[in-house]
Coordinates of C-alpha atoms and ligand atoms in Angstrom, one line a residue:
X1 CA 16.9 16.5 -39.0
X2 CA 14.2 18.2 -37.0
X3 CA 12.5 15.8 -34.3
X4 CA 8.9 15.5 -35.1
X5 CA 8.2 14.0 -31.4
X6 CA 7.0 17.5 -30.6
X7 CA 4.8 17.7 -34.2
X8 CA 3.2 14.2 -33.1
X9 CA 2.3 15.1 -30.2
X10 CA 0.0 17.8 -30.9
X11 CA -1.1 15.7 -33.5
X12 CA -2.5 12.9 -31.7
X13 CA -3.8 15.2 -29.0
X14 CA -6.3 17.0 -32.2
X15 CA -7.2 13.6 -33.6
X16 CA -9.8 12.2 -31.4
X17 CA -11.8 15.7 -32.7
X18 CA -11.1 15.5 -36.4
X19 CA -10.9 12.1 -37.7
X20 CA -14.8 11.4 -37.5
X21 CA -15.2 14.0 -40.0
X22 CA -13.0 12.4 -43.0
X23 CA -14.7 10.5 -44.9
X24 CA -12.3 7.6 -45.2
X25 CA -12.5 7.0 -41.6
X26 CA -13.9 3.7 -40.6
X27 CA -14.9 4.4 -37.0
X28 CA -17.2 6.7 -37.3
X29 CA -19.9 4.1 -35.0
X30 CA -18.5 5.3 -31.7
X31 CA -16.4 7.6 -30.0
X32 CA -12.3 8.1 -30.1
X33 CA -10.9 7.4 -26.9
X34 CA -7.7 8.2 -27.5
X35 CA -4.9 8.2 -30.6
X36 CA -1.4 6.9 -29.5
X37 CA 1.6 7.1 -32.0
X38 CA 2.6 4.0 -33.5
X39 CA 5.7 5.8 -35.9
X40 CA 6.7 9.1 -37.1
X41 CA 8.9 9.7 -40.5
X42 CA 10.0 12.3 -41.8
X43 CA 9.8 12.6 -45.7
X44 CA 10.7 16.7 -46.1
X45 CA 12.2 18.3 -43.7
X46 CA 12.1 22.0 -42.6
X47 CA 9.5 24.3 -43.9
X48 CA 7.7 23.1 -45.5
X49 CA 7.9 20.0 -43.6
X50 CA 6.3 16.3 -44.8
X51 CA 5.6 13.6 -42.2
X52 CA 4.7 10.0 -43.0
X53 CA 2.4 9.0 -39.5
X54 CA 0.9 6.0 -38.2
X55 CA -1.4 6.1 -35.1
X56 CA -3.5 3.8 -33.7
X57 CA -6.9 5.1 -33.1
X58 CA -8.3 3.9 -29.8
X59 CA -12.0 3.5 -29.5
X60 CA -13.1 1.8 -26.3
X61 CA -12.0 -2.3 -26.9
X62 CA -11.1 -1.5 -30.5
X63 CA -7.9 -0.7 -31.6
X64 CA -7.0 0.1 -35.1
X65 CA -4.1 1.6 -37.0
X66 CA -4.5 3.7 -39.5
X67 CA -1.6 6.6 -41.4
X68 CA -1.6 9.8 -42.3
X69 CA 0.2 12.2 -44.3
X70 CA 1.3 15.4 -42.3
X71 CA 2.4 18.9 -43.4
X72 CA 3.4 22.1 -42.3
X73 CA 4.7 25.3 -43.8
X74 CA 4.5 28.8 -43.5
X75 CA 3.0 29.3 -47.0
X76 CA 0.1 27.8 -46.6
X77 CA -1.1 25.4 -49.6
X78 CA -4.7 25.8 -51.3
X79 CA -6.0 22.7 -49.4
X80 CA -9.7 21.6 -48.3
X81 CA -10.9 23.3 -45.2
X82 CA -11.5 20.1 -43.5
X83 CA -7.9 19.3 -44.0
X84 CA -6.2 21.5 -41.0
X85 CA -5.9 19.7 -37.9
X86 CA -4.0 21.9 -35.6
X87 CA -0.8 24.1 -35.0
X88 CA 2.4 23.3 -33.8
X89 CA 5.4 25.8 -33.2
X90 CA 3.2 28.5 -34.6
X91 CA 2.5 26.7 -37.6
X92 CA -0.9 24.9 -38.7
X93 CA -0.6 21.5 -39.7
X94 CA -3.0 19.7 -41.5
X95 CA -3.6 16.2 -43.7
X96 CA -1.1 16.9 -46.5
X97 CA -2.6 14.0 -49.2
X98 CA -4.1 17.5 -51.2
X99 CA -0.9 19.5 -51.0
X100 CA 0.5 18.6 -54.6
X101 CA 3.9 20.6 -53.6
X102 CA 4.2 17.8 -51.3
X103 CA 3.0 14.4 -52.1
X104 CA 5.2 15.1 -56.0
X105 CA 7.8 13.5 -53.8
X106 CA 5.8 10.0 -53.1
X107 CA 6.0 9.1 -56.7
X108 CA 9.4 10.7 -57.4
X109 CA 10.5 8.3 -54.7
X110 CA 8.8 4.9 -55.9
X111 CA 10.8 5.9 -59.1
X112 CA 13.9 6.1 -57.8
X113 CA 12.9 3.8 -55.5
X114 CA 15.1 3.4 -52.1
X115 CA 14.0 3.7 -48.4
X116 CA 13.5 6.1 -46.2
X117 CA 13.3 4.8 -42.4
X118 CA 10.9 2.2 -42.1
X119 CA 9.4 3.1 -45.6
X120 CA 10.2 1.2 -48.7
X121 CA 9.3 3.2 -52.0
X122 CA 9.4 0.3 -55.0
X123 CA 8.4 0.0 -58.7
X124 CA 7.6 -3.3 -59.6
X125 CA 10.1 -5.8 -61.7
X126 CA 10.2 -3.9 -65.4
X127 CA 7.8 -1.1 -64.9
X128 CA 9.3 2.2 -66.6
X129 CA 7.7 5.2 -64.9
X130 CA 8.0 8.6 -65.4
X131 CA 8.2 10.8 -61.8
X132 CA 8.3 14.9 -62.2
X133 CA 4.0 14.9 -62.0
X134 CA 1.4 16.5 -59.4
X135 CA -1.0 14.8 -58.0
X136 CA -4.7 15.9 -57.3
X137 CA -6.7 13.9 -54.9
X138 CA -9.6 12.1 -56.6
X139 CA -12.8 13.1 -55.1
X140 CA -15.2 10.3 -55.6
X141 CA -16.5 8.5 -52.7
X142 CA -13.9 6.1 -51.1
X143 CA -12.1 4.4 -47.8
X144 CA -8.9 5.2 -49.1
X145 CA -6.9 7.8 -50.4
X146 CA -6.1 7.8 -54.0
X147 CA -3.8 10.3 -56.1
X148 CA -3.8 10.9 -59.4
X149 CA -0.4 11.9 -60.8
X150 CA -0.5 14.0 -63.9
X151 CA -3.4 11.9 -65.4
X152 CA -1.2 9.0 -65.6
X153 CA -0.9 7.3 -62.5
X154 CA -3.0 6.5 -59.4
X155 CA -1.2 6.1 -55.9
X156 CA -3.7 4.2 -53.8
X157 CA -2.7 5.5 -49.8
X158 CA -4.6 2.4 -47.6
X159 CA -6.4 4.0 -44.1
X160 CA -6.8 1.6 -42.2
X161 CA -3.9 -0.5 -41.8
X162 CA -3.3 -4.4 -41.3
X163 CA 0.2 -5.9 -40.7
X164 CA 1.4 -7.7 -43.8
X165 CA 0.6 -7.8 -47.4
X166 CA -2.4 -6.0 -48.3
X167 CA -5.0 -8.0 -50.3
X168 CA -5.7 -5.5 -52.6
X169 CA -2.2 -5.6 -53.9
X170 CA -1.6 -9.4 -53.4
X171 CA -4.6 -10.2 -56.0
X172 CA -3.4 -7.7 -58.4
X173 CA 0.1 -8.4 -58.7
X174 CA -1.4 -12.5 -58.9
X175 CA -3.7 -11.5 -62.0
X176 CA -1.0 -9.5 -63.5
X177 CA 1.3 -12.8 -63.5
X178 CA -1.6 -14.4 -65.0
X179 CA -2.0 -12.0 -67.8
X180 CA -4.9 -10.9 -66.7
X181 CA -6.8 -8.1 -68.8
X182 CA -9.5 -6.7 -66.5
X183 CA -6.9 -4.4 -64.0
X184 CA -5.1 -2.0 -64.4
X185 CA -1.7 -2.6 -64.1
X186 CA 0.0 -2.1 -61.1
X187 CA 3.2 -0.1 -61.2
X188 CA 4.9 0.5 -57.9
X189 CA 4.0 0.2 -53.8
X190 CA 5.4 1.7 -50.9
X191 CA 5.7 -0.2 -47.8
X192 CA 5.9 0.7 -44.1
X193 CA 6.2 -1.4 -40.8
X194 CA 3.4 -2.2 -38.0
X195 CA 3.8 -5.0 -35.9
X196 CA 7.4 -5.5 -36.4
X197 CA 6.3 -6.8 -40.1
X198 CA 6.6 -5.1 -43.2
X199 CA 3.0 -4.0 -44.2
X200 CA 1.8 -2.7 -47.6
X201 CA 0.8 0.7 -47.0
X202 CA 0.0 1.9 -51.1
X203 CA -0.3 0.8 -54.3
X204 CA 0.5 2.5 -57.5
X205 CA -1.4 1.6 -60.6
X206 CA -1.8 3.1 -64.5
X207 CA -4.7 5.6 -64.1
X208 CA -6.9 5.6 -66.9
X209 CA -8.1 9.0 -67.7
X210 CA -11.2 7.9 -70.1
X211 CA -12.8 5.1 -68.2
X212 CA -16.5 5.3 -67.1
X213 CA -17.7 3.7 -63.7
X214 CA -20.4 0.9 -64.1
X215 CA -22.6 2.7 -61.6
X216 CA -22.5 5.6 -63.6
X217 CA -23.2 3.6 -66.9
X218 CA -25.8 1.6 -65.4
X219 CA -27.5 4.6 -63.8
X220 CA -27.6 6.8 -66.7
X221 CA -29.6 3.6 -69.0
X222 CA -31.8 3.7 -66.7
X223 CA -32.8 7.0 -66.5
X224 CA -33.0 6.8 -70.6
X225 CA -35.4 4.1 -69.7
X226 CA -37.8 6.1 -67.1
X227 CA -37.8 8.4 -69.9
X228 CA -38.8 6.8 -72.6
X229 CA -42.5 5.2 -71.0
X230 CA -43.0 3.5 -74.5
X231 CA -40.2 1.8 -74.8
X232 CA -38.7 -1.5 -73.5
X233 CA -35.1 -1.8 -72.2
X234 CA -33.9 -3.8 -75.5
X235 CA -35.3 -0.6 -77.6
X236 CA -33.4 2.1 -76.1
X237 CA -30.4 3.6 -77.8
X238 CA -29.1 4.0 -73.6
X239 CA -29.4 -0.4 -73.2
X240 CA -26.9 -1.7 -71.1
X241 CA -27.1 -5.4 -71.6
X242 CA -24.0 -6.0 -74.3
X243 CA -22.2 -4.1 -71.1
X244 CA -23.7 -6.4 -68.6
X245 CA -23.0 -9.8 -70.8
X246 CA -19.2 -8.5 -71.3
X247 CA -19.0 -7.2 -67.7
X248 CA -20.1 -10.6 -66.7
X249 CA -17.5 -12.0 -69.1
X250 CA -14.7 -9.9 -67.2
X251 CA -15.2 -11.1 -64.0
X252 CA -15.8 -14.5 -65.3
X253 CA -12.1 -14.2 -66.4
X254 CA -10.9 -12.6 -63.2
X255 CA -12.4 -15.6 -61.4
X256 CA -10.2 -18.1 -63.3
X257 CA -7.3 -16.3 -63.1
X258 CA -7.5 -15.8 -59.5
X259 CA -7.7 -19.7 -58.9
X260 CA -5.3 -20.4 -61.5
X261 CA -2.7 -18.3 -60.0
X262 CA -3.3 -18.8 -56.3
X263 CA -5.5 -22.3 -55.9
X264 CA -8.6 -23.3 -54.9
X265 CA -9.8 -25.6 -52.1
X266 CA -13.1 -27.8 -52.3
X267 CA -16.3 -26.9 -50.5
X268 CA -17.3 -29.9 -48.3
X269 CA -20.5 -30.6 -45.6
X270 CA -18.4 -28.2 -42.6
X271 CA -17.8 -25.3 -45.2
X272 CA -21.6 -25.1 -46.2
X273 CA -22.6 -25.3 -42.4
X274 CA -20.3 -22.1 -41.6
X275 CA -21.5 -20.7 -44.3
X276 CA -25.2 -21.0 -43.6
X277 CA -24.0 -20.1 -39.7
X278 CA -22.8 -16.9 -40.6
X279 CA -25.8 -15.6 -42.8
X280 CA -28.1 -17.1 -40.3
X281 CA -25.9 -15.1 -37.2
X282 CA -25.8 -12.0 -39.6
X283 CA -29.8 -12.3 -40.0
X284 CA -30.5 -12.7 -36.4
X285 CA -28.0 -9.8 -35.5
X286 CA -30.1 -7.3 -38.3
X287 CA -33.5 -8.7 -37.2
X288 CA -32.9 -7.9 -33.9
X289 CA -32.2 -4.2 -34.7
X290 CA -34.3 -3.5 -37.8
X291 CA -37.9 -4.3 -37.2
X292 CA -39.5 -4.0 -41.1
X293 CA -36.8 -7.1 -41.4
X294 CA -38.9 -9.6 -38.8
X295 CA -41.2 -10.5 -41.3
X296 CA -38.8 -12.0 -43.8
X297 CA -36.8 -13.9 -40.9
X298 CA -38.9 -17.2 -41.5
X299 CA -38.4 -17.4 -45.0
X300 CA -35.2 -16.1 -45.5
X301 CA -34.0 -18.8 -42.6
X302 CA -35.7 -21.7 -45.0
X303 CA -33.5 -20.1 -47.8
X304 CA -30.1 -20.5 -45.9
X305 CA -31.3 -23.8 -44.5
X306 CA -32.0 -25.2 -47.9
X307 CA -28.1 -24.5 -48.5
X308 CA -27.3 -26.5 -45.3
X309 CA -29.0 -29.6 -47.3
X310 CA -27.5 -30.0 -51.0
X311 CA -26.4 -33.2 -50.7
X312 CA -22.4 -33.3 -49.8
X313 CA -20.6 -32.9 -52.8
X314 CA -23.3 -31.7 -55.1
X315 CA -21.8 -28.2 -55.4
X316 CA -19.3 -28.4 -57.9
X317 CA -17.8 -24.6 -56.6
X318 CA -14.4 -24.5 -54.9
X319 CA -13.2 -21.7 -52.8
X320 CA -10.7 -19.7 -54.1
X321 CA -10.0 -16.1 -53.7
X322 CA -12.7 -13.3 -55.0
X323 CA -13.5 -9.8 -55.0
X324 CA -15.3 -9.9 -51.9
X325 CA -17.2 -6.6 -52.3
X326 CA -18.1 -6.3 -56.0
X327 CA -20.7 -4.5 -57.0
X328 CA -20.9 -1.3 -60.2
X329 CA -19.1 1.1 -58.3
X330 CA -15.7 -0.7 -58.4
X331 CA -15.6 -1.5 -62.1
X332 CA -14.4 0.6 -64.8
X333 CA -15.5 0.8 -68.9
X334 CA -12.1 1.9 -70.5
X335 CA -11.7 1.1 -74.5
X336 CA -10.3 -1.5 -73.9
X337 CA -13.6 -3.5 -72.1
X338 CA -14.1 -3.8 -68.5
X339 CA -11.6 -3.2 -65.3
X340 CA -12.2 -4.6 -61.9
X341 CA -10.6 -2.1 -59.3
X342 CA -10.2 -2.6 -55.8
X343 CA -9.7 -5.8 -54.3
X344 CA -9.4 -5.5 -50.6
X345 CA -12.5 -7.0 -49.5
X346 CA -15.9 -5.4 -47.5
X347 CA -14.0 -2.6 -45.9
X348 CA -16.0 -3.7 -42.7
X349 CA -14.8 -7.2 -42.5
X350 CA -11.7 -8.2 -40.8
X351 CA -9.0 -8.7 -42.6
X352 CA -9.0 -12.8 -41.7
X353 CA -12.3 -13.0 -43.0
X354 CA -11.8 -10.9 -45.6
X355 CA -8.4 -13.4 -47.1
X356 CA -10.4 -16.0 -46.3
X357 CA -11.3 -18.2 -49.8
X358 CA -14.8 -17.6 -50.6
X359 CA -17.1 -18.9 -53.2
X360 CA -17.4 -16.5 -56.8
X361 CA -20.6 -16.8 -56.3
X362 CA -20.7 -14.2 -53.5
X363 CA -18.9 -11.8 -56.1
X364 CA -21.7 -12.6 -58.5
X365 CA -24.7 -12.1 -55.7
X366 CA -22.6 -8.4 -55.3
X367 CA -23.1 -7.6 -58.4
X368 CA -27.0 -8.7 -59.3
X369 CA -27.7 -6.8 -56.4
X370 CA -25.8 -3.8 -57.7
X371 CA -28.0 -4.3 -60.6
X372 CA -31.6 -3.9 -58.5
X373 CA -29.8 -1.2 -56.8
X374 CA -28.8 0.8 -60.4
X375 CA -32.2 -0.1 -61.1
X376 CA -34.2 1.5 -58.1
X377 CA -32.4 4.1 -57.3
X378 CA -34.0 7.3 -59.2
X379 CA -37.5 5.8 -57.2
X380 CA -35.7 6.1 -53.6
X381 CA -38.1 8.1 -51.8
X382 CA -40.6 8.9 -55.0
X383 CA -44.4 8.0 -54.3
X384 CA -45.1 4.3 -55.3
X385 CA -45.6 4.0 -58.9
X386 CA -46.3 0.7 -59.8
X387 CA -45.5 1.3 -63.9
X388 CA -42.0 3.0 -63.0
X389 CA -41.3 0.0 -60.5
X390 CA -42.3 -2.4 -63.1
X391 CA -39.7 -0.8 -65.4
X392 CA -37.2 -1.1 -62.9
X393 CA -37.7 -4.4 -62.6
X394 CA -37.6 -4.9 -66.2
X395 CA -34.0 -3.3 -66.5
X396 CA -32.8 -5.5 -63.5
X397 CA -33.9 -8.8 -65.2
X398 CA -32.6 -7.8 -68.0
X399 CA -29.3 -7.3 -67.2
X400 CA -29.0 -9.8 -64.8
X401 CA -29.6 -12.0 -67.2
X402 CA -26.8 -10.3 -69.7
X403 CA -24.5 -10.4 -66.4
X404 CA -24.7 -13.9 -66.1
X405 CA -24.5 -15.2 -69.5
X406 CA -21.4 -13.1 -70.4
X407 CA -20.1 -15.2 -66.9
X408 CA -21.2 -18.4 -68.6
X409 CA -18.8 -17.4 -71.3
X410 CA -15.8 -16.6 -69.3
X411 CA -16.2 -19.0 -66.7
X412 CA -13.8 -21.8 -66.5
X413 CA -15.4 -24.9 -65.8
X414 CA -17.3 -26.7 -63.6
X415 CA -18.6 -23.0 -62.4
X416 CA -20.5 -22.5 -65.8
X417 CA -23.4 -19.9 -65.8
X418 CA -24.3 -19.0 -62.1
X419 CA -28.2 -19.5 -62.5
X420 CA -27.2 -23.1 -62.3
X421 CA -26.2 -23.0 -58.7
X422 CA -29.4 -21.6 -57.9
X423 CA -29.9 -22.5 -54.0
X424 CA -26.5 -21.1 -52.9
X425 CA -26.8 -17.7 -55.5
X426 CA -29.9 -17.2 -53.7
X427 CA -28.6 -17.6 -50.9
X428 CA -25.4 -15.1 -50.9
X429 CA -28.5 -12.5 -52.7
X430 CA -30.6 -12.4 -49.6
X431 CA -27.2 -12.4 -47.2
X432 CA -25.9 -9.5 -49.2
X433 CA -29.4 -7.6 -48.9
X434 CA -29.8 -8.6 -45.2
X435 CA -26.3 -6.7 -45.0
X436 CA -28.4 -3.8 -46.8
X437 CA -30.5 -3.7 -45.0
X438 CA -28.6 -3.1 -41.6
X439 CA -26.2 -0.2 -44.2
X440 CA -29.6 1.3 -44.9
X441 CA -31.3 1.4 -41.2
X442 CA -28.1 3.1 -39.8
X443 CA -27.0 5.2 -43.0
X444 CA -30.3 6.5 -45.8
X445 CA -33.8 5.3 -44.4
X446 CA -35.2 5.9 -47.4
X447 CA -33.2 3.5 -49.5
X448 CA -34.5 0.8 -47.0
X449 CA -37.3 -0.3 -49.4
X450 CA -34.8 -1.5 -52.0
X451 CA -33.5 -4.8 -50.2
X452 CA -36.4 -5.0 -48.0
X453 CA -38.4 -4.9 -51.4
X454 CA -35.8 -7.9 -53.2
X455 CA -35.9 -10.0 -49.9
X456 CA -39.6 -10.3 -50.6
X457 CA -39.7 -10.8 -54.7
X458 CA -36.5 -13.6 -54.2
X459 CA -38.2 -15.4 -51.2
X460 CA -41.4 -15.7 -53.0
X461 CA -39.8 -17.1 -55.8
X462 CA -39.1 -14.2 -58.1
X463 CA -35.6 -12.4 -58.5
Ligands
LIG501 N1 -6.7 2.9 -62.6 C1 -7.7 3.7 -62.5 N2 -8.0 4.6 -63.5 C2 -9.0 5.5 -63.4 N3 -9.8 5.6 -62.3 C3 -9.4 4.9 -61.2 C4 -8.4 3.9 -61.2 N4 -8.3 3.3 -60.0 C5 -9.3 3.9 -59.3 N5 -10.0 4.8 -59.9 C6 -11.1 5.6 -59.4 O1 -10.8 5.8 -58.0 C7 -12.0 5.3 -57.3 C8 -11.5 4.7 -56.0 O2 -10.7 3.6 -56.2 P1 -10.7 2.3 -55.4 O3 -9.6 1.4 -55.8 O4 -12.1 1.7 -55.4 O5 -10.4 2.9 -53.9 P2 -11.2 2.8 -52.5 O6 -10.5 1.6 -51.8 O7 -10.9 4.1 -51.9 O8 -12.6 2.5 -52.8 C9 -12.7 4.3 -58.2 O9 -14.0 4.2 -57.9 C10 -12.4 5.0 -59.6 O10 -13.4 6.0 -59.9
LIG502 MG1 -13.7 1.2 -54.0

């Protein structure tokens, strides 16, 4: 078998220039120092040639791993441009995930599962799958890499990498044991080493061909609604609420699964103080480098305080583990009713914080704000029209309200409807859009306005 030391090397000399400009890297806030390899395999050998990588990217005190999928060949495949990284042994190489000719052999291998090197290709206990298909990268916006294999499958590839079981995987395969309804069912995984411990690094799940996204839904009500100036959200053909109450059903339902399957742990006096420590430290971290936030710090400080004094015990919610970054753009509409995709966590968290148990009520702030965002978005950077806002506002409230009445429904008790738990929804609302807020300084200025806009309508008493 060829020795790919040579391959690697040129590799991780061309990646301090070319990861910042995929999209699914995470590090794009400072400079690559420096890319050292962490593990080379080799998956098809000779030309063309397939290389399973993992580096770890080096930027100043951070160091994160992340993999990559390398080819070469002398017939070269019809690949994006941004793809080709460099050329070795008078061949260009480049990030092979697009080169179905290639990848075919990923899922070919998780059925006939077996091990090659360090990698472990595996179907899960029962699953019958059918291997022979191409895969075409999916070109939505996302951290990872995802394959679609013949409009069947969907082989998840994870970036960034942490050593162990990946979440995303752990709270699938935990729903699925519990019967769960709202995920697709998860088929196969491969796993790799980092660390010295075995460490998840994809995740093969049904791909379903005819599901919507919520976000595109949601979106497209709206703009029924801006159209239609004489009617009311409940009048339009386009109304979204039955969605909203049966989303908010689904993730009701995920909710008690999740705890049922993997436990929950009571909130007491010391959870609530972290809690209202961190959003306070997030606040004062934003405020400092986003000036249209300073006038909000007062108030928005009452409303994390306030959580700081329910009285110990009053709050009947556990911790347990959630989503953690919920929100219309990681739920799908199939025929079936409503999926909920992607449970790793706020790609930006650390992993600790991100397994750490958290209230559902954070999953439920993610996903009313995703509603004022589905709501606002066609008036990003439109002059102020105080009819069209009001509209806005309309659709928000009204769905909300569906999104938390079809939770009510699924809900296993005590958690109930999540309008009940006022103080500490609130609370996670104005975290989330204080988090917004710093997203939108750094990334789209002009989307500022939307949580700078709900900080002031929830801390005056509105929603
Ligand atoms: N089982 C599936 N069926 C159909 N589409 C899917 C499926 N899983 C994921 N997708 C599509 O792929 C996108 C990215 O998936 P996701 O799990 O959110 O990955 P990422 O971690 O990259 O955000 C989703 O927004 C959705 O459009
Ligand atoms: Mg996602």
């Amino acid at each position: 078998m060829t020795d790919p030391g040579h391959l690697v090397d040129e590799l991780v000399t061309e990646l301090p220039g070319w990861l910042p400009s995929q999209r699914w890297f995470a590090g794009k806030d400072r400079p690559v120092t420096a890319v050292r390899p962490l593990g080379a395999t080799v998956l098809i050998d000779g030309d063309p040639q397939l290389l399973h990588v993992v580096v770890e990217v080096i930027q100043g005190d951070r160091q994160e791993p992340y993999q990559l999928l390398v080819g070469r060949r002398s017939h070269p495949p019809e690949i994006a441009s941004s793809s080709w990284i460099g050329a070795d042994g008078g061949l260009n190489f480049y990030e092979a995930s697009g080169d179905a000719d290639l990848t075919a052999l990923l899922l070919d291998k998780i059925v006939a599962q077996g091990r090659v090197g360090p990698l472990v290709f595996e179907h899960e206990p029962g699953a019958e799958l059918t291997g022979g298909l191409r895969a075409r990268p999916i070109t939505s916006e996302q951290s990872n890499t995802s394959l679609v294999y013949g409009g069947q499958y969907i082989l998840k590839l994870f970036r960034k990498l942490s050593p162990g079981l990946n979440k995303d995987l752990l709270l699938h395969r935990a729903l699925q044991t519990a019967g769960c309804e709202h995920i697709a069912e998860v088929v196969g995984s491969i796993t790799g080493e980092l660390a010295g411990e075995p460490t998840t690094i994809g995740m093969l799940q049904v791909y379903l061909p005819d599901a919507v996204d919520g976000w595109a839904m949601a979106t497209t009500s709206v703009r029924d609604l801006m159209a239609e100036s004489e009617l009311h959200p409940e009048e339009l053909g386009g109304d979204f609420a039955g969605e909203a109450e049966r989303l908010g059903t689904a993730v009701a339902k995920v909710h008690a699964d999740l705890a049922s399957a993997l436990g929950t742990e009571p909130v007491d006096a010391d959870e609530l103080d972290r809690t209202v420590k961190a959003m306070a430290d997030r606040l004062d971290e934003v405020a400092h480098a986003v000036p249209e936030l300073a006038e909000h710090v007062p108030a928005l400080r009452a409303s994390f305080d306030a959580v700081r004094e329910l009285p110990p015990g009053s709050s009947p919610i556990s911790m347990q583990y959630v989503h953690g970054d919920l929100h219309l753009g990681q739920v799908l509409r199939t025929v079936g009713g409503w999926l909920l995709l992607d449970f790793e966590g706020e790609p930006a968290a650390p992993v600790a914080e991100r397994h750490a148990l958290r209230s559902p009520l954070r999953d439920v702030a993610g996903m009313l704000r995703s509603f004022d965002y589905a709501a606002q978005q066609l008036l990003v950077g439109q002059p102020d029209d105080p009819a069209l806002t009001e509209r806005a506002l309309e659709w928000a409230r009204r769905n909300r309200a569906a999104f938390c009445e079809g939770y009510a429904l699924g809900a296993a008790a005590p958690l109930g409807d999540p309008r009940e738990h006022g103080e500490l929804l609130r609370a996670f609302e104005l975290d989330k859009a204080v988090y917004e807020v710093a997203y939108e300084h750094a990334n789209r200025p002009d989307w500022l306005a939307v949580p700078l806009a709900a900080i002031a309508r929830i801390t005056h008493g509105g929603e």
